[in-house]
XYZ file of C-alpha atoms in Angstrom:
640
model
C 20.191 -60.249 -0.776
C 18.845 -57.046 -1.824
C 19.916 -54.169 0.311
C 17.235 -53.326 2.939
C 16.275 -49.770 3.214
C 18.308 -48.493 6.573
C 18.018 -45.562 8.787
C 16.029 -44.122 11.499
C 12.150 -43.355 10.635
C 10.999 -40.399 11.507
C 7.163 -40.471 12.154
C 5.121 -37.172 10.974
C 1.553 -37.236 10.839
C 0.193 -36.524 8.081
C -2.135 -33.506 7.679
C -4.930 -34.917 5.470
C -7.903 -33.033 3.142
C -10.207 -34.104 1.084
C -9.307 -31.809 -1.618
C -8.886 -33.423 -4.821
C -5.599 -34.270 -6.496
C -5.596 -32.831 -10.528
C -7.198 -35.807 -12.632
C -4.361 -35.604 -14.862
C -1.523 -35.802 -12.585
C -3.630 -38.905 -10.856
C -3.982 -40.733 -14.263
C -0.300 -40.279 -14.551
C 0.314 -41.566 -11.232
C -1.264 -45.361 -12.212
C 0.958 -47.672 -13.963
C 0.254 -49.699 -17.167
C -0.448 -53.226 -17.194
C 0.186 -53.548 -21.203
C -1.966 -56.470 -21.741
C -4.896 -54.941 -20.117
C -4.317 -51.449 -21.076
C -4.783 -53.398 -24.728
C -8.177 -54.613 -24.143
C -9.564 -51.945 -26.443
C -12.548 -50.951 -23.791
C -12.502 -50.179 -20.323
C -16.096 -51.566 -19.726
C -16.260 -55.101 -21.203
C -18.555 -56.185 -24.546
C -21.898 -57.490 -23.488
C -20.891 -57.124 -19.304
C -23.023 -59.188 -16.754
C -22.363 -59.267 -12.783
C -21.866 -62.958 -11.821
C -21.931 -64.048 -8.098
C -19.237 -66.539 -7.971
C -19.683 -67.004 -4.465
C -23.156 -68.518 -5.078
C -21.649 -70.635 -7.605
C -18.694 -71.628 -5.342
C -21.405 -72.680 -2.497
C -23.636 -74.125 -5.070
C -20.687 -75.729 -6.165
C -20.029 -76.915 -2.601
C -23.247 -77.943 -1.911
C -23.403 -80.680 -5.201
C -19.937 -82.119 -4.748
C -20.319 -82.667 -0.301
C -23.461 -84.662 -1.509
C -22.553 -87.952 -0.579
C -26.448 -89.505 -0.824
C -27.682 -88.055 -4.337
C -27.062 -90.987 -6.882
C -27.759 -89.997 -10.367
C -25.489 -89.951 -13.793
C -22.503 -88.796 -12.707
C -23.379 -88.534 -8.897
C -22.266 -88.945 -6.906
C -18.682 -86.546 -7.515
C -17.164 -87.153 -3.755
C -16.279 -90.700 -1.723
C -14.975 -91.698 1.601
C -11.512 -92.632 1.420
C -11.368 -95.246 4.885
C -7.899 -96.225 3.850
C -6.188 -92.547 4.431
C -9.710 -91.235 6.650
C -10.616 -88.335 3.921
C -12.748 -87.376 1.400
C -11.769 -88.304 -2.856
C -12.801 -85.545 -5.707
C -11.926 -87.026 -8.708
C -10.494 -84.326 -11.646
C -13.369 -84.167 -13.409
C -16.992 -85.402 -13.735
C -16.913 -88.730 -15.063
C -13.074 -89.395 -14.270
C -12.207 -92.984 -13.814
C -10.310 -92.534 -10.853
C -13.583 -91.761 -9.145
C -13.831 -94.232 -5.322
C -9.537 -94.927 -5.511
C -8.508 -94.726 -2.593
C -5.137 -92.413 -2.610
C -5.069 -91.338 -5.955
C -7.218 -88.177 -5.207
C -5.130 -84.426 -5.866
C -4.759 -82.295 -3.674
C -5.348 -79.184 -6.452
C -9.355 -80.424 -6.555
C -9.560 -81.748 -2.891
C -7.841 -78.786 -0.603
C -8.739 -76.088 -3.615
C -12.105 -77.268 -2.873
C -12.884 -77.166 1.230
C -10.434 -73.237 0.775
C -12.901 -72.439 -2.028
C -15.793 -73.226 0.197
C -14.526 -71.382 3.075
C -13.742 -68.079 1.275
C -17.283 -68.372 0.480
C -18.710 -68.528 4.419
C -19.079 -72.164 4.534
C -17.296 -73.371 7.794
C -15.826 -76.922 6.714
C -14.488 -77.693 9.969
C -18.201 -78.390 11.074
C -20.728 -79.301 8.258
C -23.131 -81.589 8.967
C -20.872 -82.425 11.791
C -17.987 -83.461 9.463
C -14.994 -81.877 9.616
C -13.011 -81.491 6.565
C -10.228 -79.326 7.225
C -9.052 -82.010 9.945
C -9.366 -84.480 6.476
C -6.930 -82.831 4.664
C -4.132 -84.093 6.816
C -3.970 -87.178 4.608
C -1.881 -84.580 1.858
C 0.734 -84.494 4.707
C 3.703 -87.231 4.205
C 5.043 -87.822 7.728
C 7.887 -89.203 5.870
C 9.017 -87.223 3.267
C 7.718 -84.512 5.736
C 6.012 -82.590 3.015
C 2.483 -82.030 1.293
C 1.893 -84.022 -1.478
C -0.700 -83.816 -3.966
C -1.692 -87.789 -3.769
C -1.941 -89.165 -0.023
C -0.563 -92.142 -1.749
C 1.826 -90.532 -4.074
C 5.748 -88.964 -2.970
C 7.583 -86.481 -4.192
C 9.555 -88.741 -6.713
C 8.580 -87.789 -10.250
C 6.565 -85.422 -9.178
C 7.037 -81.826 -10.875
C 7.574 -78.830 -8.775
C 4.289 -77.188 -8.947
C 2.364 -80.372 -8.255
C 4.353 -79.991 -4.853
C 4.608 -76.388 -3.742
C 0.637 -75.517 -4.673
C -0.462 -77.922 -3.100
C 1.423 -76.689 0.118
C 0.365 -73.293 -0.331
C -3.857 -74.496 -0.789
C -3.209 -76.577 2.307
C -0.792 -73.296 4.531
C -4.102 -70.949 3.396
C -6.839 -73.257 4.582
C -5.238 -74.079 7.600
C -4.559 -70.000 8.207
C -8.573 -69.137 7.795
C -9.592 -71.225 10.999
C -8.193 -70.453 14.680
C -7.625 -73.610 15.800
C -6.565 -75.985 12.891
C -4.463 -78.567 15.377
C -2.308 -80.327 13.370
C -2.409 -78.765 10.018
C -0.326 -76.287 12.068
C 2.515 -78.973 12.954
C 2.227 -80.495 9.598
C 2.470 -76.782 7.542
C 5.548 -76.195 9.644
C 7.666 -79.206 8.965
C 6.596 -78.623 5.506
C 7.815 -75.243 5.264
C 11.086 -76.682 6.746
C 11.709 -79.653 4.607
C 11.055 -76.855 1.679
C 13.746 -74.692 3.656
C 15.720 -77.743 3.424
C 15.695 -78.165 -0.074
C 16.288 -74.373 -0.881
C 19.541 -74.381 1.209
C 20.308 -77.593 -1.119
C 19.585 -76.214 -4.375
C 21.602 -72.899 -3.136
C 24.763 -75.135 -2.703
C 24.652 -76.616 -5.494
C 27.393 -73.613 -6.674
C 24.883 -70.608 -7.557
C 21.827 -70.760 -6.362
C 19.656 -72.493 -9.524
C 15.706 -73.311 -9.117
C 15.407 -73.739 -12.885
C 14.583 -78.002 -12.094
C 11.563 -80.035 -12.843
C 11.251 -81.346 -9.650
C 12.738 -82.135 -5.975
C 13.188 -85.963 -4.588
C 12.855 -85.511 -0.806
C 13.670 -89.307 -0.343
C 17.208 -88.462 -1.824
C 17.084 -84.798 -1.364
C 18.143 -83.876 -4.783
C 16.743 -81.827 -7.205
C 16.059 -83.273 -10.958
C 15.411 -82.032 -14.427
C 13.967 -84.841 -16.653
C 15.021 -83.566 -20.151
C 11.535 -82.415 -20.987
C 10.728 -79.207 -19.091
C 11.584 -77.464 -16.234
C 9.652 -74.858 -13.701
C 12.190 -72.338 -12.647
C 9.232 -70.890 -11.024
C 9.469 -72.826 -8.202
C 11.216 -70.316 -6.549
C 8.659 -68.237 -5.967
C 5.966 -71.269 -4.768
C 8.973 -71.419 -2.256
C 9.438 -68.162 -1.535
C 5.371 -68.587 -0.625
C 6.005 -70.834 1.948
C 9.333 -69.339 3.458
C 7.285 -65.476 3.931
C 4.964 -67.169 5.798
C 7.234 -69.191 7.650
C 8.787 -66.458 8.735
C 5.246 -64.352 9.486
C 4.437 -67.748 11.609
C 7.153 -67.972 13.338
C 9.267 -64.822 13.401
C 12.418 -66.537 12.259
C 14.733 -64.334 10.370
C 16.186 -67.321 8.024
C 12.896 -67.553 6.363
C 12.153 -63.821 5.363
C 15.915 -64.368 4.092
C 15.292 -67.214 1.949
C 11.855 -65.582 0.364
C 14.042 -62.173 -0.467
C 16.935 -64.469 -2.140
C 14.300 -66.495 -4.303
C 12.525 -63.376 -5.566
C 16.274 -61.796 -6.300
C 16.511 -65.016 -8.336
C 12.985 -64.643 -10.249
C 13.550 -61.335 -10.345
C 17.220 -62.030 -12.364
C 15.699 -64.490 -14.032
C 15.949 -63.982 -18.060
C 12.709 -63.708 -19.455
C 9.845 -65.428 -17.451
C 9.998 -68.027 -15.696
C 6.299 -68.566 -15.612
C 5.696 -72.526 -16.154
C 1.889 -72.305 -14.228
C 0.154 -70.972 -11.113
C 3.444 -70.258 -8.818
C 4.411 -67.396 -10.578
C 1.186 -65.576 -10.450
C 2.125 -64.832 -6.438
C 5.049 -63.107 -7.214
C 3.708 -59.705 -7.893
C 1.769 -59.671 -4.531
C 5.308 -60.999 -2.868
C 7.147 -58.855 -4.389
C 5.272 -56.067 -3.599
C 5.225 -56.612 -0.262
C 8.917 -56.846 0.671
C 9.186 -53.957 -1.430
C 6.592 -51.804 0.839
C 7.871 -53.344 3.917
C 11.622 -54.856 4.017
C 12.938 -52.300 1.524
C 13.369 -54.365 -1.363
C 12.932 -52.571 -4.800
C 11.892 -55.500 -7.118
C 10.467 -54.209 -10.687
C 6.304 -55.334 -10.638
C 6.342 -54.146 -14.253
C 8.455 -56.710 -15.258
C 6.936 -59.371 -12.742
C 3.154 -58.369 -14.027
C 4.728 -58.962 -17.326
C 5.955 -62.286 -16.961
C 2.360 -63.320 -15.852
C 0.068 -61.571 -18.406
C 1.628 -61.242 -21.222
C 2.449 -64.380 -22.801
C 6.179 -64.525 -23.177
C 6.755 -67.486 -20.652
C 10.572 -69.637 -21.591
C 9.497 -72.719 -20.407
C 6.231 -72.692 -21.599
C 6.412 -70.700 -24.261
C 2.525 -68.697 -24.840
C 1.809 -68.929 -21.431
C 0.189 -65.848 -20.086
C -3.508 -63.519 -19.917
C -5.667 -63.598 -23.308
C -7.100 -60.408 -24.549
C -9.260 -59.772 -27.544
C -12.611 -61.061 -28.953
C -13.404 -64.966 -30.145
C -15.872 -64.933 -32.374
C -18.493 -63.003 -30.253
C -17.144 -63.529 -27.259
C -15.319 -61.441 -25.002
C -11.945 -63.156 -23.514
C -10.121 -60.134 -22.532
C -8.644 -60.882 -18.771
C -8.971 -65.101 -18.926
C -5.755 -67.156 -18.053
C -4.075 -69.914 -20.051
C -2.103 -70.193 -23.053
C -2.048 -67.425 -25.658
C -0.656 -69.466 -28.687
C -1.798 -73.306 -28.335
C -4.581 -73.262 -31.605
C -4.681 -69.930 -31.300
C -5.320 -69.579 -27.804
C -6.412 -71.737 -24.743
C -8.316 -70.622 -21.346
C -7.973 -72.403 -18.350
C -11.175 -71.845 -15.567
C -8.695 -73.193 -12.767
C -5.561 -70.557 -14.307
C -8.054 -67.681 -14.430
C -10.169 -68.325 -11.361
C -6.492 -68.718 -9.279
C -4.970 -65.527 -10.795
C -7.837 -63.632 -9.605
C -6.614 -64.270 -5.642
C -3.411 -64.476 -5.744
C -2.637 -61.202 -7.837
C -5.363 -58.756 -6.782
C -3.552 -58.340 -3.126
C -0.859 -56.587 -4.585
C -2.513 -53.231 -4.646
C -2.546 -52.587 -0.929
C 1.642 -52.325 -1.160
C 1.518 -50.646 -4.639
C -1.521 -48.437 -5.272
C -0.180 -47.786 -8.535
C -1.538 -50.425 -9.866
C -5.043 -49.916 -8.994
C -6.718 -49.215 -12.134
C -5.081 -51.704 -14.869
C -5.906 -54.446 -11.781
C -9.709 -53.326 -11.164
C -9.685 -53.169 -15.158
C -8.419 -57.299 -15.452
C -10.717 -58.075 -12.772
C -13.672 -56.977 -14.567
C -13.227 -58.216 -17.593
C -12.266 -61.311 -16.531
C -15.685 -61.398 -13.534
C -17.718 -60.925 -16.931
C -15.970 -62.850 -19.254
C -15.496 -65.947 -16.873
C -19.071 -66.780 -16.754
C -18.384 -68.757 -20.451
C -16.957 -71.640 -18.854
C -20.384 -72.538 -17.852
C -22.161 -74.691 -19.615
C -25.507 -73.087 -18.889
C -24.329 -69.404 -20.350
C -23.026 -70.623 -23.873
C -25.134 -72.026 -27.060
C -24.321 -76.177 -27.024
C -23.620 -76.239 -30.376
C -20.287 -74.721 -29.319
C -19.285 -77.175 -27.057
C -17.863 -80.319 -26.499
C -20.550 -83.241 -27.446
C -20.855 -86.060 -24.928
C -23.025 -89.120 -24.998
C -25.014 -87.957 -21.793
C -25.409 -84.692 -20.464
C -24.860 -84.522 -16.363
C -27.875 -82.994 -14.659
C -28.486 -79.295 -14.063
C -26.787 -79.328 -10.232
C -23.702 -80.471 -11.943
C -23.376 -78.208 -15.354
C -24.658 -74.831 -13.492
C -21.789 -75.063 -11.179
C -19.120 -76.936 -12.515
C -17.237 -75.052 -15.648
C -15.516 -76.764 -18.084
C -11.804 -77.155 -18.327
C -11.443 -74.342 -20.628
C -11.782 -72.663 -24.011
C -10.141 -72.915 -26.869
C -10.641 -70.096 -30.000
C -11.386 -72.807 -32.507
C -11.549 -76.696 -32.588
C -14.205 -78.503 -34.806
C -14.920 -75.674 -36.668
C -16.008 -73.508 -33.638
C -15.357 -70.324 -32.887
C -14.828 -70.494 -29.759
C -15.101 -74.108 -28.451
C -16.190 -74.708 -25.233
C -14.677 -77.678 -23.425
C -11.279 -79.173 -22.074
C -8.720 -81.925 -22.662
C -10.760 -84.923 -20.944
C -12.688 -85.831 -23.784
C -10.568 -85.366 -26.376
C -7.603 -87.521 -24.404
C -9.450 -89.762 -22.941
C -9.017 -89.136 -19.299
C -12.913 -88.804 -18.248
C -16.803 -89.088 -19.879
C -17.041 -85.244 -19.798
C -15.022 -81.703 -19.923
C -16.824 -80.402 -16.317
C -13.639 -79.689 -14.059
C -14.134 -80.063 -10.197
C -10.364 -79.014 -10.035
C -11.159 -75.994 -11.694
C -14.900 -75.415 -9.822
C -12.888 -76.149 -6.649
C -11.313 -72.727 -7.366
C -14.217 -70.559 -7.914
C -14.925 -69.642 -4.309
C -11.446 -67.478 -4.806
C -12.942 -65.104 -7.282
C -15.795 -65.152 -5.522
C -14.364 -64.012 -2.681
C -13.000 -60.621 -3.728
C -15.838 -59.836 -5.969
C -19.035 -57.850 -5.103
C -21.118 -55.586 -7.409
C -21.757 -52.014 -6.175
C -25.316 -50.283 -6.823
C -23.989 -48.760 -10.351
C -23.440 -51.474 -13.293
C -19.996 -52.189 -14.018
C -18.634 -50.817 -10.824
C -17.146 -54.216 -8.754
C -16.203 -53.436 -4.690
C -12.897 -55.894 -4.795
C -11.803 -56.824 -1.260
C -7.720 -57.128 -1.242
C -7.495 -58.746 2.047
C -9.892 -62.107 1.494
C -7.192 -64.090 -0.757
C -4.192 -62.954 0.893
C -2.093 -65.307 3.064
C -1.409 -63.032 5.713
C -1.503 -62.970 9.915
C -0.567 -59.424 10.817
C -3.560 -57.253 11.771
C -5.491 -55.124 8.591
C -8.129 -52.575 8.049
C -10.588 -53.413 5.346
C -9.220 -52.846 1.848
C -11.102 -52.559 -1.491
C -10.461 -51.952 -4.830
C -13.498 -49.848 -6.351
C -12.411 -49.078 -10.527
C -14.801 -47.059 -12.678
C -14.774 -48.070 -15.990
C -16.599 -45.463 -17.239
C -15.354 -41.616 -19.019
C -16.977 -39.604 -16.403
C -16.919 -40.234 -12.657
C -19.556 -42.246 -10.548
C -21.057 -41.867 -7.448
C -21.518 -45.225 -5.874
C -23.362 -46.273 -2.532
C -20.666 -48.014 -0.003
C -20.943 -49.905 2.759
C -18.947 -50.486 5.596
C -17.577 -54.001 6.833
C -18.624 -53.968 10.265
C -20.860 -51.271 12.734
C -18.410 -49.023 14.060
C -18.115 -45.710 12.264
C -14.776 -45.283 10.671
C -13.210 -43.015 8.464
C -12.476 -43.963 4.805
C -8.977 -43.536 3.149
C -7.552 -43.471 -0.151
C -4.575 -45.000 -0.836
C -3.981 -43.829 -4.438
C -4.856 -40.077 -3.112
C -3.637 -40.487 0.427
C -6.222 -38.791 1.646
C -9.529 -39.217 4.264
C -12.426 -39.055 1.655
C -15.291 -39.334 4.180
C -15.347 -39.414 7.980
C -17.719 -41.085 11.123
C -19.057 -43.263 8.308
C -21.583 -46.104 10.213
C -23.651 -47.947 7.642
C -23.176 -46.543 4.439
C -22.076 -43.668 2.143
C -21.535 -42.328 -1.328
C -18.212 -41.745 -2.587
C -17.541 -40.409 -5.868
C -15.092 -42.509 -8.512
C -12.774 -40.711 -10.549
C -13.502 -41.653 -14.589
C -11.639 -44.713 -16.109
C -9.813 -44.533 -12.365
C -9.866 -46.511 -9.277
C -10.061 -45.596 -5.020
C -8.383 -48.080 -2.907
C -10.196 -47.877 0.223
C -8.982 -48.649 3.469
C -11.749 -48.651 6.248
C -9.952 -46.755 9.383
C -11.212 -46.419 12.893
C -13.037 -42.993 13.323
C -10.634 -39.828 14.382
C -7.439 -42.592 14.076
C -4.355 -40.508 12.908
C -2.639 -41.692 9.987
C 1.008 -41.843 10.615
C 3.610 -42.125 7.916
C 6.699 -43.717 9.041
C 9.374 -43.923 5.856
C 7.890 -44.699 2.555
C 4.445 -46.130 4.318
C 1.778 -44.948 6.403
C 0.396 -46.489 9.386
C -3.242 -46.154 11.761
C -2.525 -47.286 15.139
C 0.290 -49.198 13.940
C -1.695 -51.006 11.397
C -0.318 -51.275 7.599
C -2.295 -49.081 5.698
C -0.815 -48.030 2.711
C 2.731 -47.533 0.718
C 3.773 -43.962 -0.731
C 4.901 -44.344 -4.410
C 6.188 -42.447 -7.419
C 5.820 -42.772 -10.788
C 7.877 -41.448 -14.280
C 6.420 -40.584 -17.196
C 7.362 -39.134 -20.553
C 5.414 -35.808 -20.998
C 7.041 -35.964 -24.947
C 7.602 -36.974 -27.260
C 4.995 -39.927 -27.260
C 4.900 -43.627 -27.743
C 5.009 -44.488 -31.389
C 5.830 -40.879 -32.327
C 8.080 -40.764 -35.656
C 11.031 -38.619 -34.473
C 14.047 -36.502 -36.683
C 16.675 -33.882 -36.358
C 16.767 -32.524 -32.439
C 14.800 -33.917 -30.065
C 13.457 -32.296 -26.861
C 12.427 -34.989 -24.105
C 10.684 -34.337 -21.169
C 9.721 -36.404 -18.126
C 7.421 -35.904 -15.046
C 7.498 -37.448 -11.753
C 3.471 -38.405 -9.742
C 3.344 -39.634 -7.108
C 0.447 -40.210 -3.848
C 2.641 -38.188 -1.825
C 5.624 -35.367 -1.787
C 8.595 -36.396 -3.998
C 11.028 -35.261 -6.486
C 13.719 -36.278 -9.099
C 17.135 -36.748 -7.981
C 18.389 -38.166 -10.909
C 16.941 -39.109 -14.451
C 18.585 -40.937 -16.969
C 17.479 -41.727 -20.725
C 18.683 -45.051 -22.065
C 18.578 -45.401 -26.019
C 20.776 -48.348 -27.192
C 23.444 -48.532 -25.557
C 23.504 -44.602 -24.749
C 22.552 -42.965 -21.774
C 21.732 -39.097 -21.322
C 21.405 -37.495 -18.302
C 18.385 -35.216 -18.077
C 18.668 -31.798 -15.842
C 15.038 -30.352 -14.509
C 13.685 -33.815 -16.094
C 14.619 -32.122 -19.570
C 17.045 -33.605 -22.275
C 17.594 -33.281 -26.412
C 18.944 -35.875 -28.204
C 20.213 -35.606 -31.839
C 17.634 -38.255 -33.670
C 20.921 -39.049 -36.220
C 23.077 -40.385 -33.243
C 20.958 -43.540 -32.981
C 20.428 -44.629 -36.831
C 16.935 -45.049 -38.428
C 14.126 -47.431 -37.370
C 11.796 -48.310 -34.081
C 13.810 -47.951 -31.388
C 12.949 -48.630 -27.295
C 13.557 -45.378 -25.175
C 13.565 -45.791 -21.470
C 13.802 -42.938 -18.508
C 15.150 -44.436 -15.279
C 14.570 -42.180 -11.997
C 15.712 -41.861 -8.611
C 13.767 -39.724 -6.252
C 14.702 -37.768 -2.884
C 12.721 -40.043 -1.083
C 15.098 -43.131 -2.103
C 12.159 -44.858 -4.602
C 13.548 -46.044 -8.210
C 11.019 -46.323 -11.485
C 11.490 -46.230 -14.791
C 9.058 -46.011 -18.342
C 9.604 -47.023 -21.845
C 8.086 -45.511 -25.079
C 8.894 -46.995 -28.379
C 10.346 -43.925 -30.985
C 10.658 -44.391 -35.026
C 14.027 -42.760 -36.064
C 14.165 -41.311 -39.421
């Protein structure tokens, strides 16, 4: 277990201004996502707003129609023999009215969806589904399954752990969810169960396929595995731990993410590992932990999965479309977008910026792209000639809210294609995904267009699974060269003061209604929506209002020279500089070429270019700083 950061905290207030910070020093302050800072444009080709929270309640509103019967309708049934509701995949799946056989990924992913978007599912129509969803929970295997009729044997780890974590989220947006609370908790313990197993099994290995609670043994069946289980586990043991205050769960989550975090290359095999960033970034900010997000923002984006080897963010142009920010495979013909991989990614990455506001930009910069560029995997916004054919079209209810599986860059001659697996496999009549639509109420849910084009208002609390009190926190990134003023409004009536987390400083005060702030160019505020006159306190590396979380004081290294991709000869001179959202200094610097390493003094070093041999070579700085935080930065140098 990492070592947690020790020592008494001394509390100072901190004396704030709204004076602002030089633009350069801020830009050097945000950290690069290097698949998004590769997207070639800040602002995306052709952008358009889409609501997906009207889709995800349109959505909602076609699916819960149990009386509409048309082709294709209706897409929902009563299952009497487990008392719940069925959502087949897709539209025109054959499993459509089996009892049992519906997943939870459509089913739970659909009533959460719904509920992120202000529908309130434990009382429509007088129905309540939330209660419905008990029928995931096995009272004998003691876990949540993604068939009500299915177990855990042969079932792969990610089929079993999201699932859980759909199912732990719904039940944590209504106050009195009766026994989805009982049910999440055994389920969190059987999982508990099975870590401590897989941790005795010599060292601790979570690189399996899947987990047999009937014989409570892990398995690998010689065709993949999905060492990211650990952090779908890791999931379930925070919040076990946030539930119920027990200390063996927070220790579990922190020896999982040491493992991902060891882990060579990534372990990315599908949704699980897109919560590790957010996870990671939390015990970092508050249990001390110093996990490296650049690396765990890497595994997810850019492609360069083991098990599943592509896996990752696309970026770039097909044919005239714009797929810069969409989730899925990078490599499979070319490249392969997944509506249910992108729309998930959206919610359970974004949160990371409260604990790590250095992040801010190259996150509000993915989250645009991929709010414009998601609106091709419906139907109704691309030409039919590029998509799947099908004998019968479904009606417009069903194609304006229901995407299709994904996109592919070519298939048939198309460029792109617009479709899924269902057709061309045989599973269902049509390529419309209700697993995937079940998701879109997640992106919906952090997104909301401000009065200046381009310019989103992201709100990092709305996806998070989290129970300790928070201030309203968004994410406002202008894409744009030169700054913006936008109009914002404040969550509820009280007047509060607004704070910057990337600045650390009060940018407007005894705001009621609404106000203008001004966004820095290509750069992002992270606003956190403080009682009026409340100090802010900083207490070690974070600062708190009233004892509320409200931000995380961070550093970051750069190379001042020479620059990436510079050609380099002879004597070198090297130089580094240290930004950060708050007072903090080197301690010690180190360059790393090879299998050299330099000290620097006063961040300064020269190297002799003829020590290292000729060729592209990776250069990395790695920093301590007096305030105990650790970063490092890589260029990439051609020796001559």
């Amino acid at each position: 277990m990492k070592k947690l950061l020790a020592g008494l905290m001394v509390v100072i207030i901190l004396i704030m201004t709204t004076s602002c910070k030089n633009e350069k020093a801020m830009n050097g302050f945000y950290k690069e996502i290097q698949r998004v800072s590769g997207y070639g444009g800040a602002l995306p080709d052709n952008y358009e707003y889409t609501d997906y929270a009207s889709l995800a309640r349109a959505f909602d509103t076609v699916v819960f129609d149990f009386d509409t019967k048309d082709a294709y309708l209706p897409l929902i049934w009563k299952d009497h023999t487990f008392n719940s509701i069925g959502i087949p995949a897709y539209v025109g799946d054959g499993r459509m009215g089996k009892d049992g056989e519906q997943e939870a990924v459509t089913v739970i992913a659909a009533v959460l969806s719904a509920t992120l978007s202000g529908v309130d599912k434990s009382d429509q129509n007088g129905v309540d589904y939330v209660q419905m969803l008990n029928a995931f929970s096995s009272e004998r295997e003691g876990i949540i399954l993604n068939n009500p009729s299915g177990s855990s044997a042969g079932t792969s780890m990610w089929y079993l752990l999201y699932p859980a974590i759909l199912y732990t989220h719904t039940a944590m947006l209504y106050d009195n969810p009766g026994s989805m609370k009982h049910n999440l908790l055994k389920n969190i313990e059987s999982w508990y169960d099975a870590y401590e197993i897989m941790c005795k099994k010599g060292d601790a290995d979570f690189n399996y396929t899947g987990f047999n609670f009937d014989t409570r043994e892990p398995y690998r069946n010689g065709i993949w595995t999905e060492p990211d289980c650990a952090v779908g586990i890791a999931v379930l043991m925070y919040y076990g731990y946030e539930i119920t205050g027990e200390e063996k769960y927070l220790t579990a989550a922190i020896n999982l993410m040491d493992y991902i975090d060891s882990f060579f290359g990534s372990p990315l095999y599908e949704i699980l590992m897109y919560y590790a960033p957010v996870l990671m970034a939390r015990l970092n900010a508050l249990y001390g932990t110093s996990y490296s997000l650049d690396k765990a923002l890497s595994r997810v984006f850019d492609g360069n999965s083991i098990p599943r080897g592509g896996w990752g963010s696309i970026k770039g142009k097909w044919g005239d479309y714009g797929m810069n920010g969409l989730f899925g495979s990078t490599t499979d013909g070319g490249g392969y977008a997944f509506s249910m991989n992108t729309f998930a990614a959206t919610g359970a990455i974004a949160p990371m910026v409260r604990y790590d506001p250095r992040y801010a930009r190259d996150i509000g910069k993915w989250i645009l792209h991929l709010s414009s560029n998601g609106r091709y995997f419906f139907a109704n916004r691309t030409p039919s000639e590029h998509q799947a054919q099908i004998p019968e079209m479904p009606s417009g209810r069903i194609t304006e809210a229901v995407p299709f599986e994904g996109i592919r860059k070519q298939r048939d001659g198309k460029v792109p294609w617009f479709g899924g697996d269902p057709t061309v496999y045989g599973w269902a009549e049509t390529n419309f995904s209700l697993y995937s639509g079940a998701h879109i109420g997640i992106l919906g849910a952090l997104t909301e267009e401000t009065d200046v084009e381009g310019i989103l208002k992201i709100d990092l609390l709305r996806t998070e699974m989290a129970t300790a009190p928070a201030y309203p926190t968004f994410l406002i990134y202008n894409p744009y060269s030169g700054s913006r003023e936008i109009t914002y409004r404040v969550t509820g009536e009280k007047p509060v003061d607004l704070f910057d987390t990337v600045t650390n400083t009060v940018i407007k005060k005894g705001v009621t209604n609404e106000t203008t702030l001004d966004i820095p160019p290509d750069g992002a505020v992270v606003v956190v929506e403080i009682p009026q006159g409340t100090e802010v306190e900083r207490k070690g590396l974070n600062n708190y209002a009233d004892g509320v979380y409200v931000s995380s004081n961070r550093s970051t290294v750069s190379f001042i020279r020479p620059g990436n991709r510079d050609v380099v000869r002879g004597k070198i001179k090297v130089e580094i500089a240290l930004h950060g959202n708050f007072d903090d200094t080197v301690d010690h610097a180190v360059l790393i070429v090879e299998d050299q390493t330099i000290h620097l003094e006063n961040n300064k070093a020269v190297i002799d270019a003829g020590s290292f041999g000729e060729g592209s070579k990776k250069v990395t700085v790695r920093v301590s700083t007096t305030n105990g935080l650790y970063d490092e930065a890589s260029i990439r140098l051609t020796f001559e």
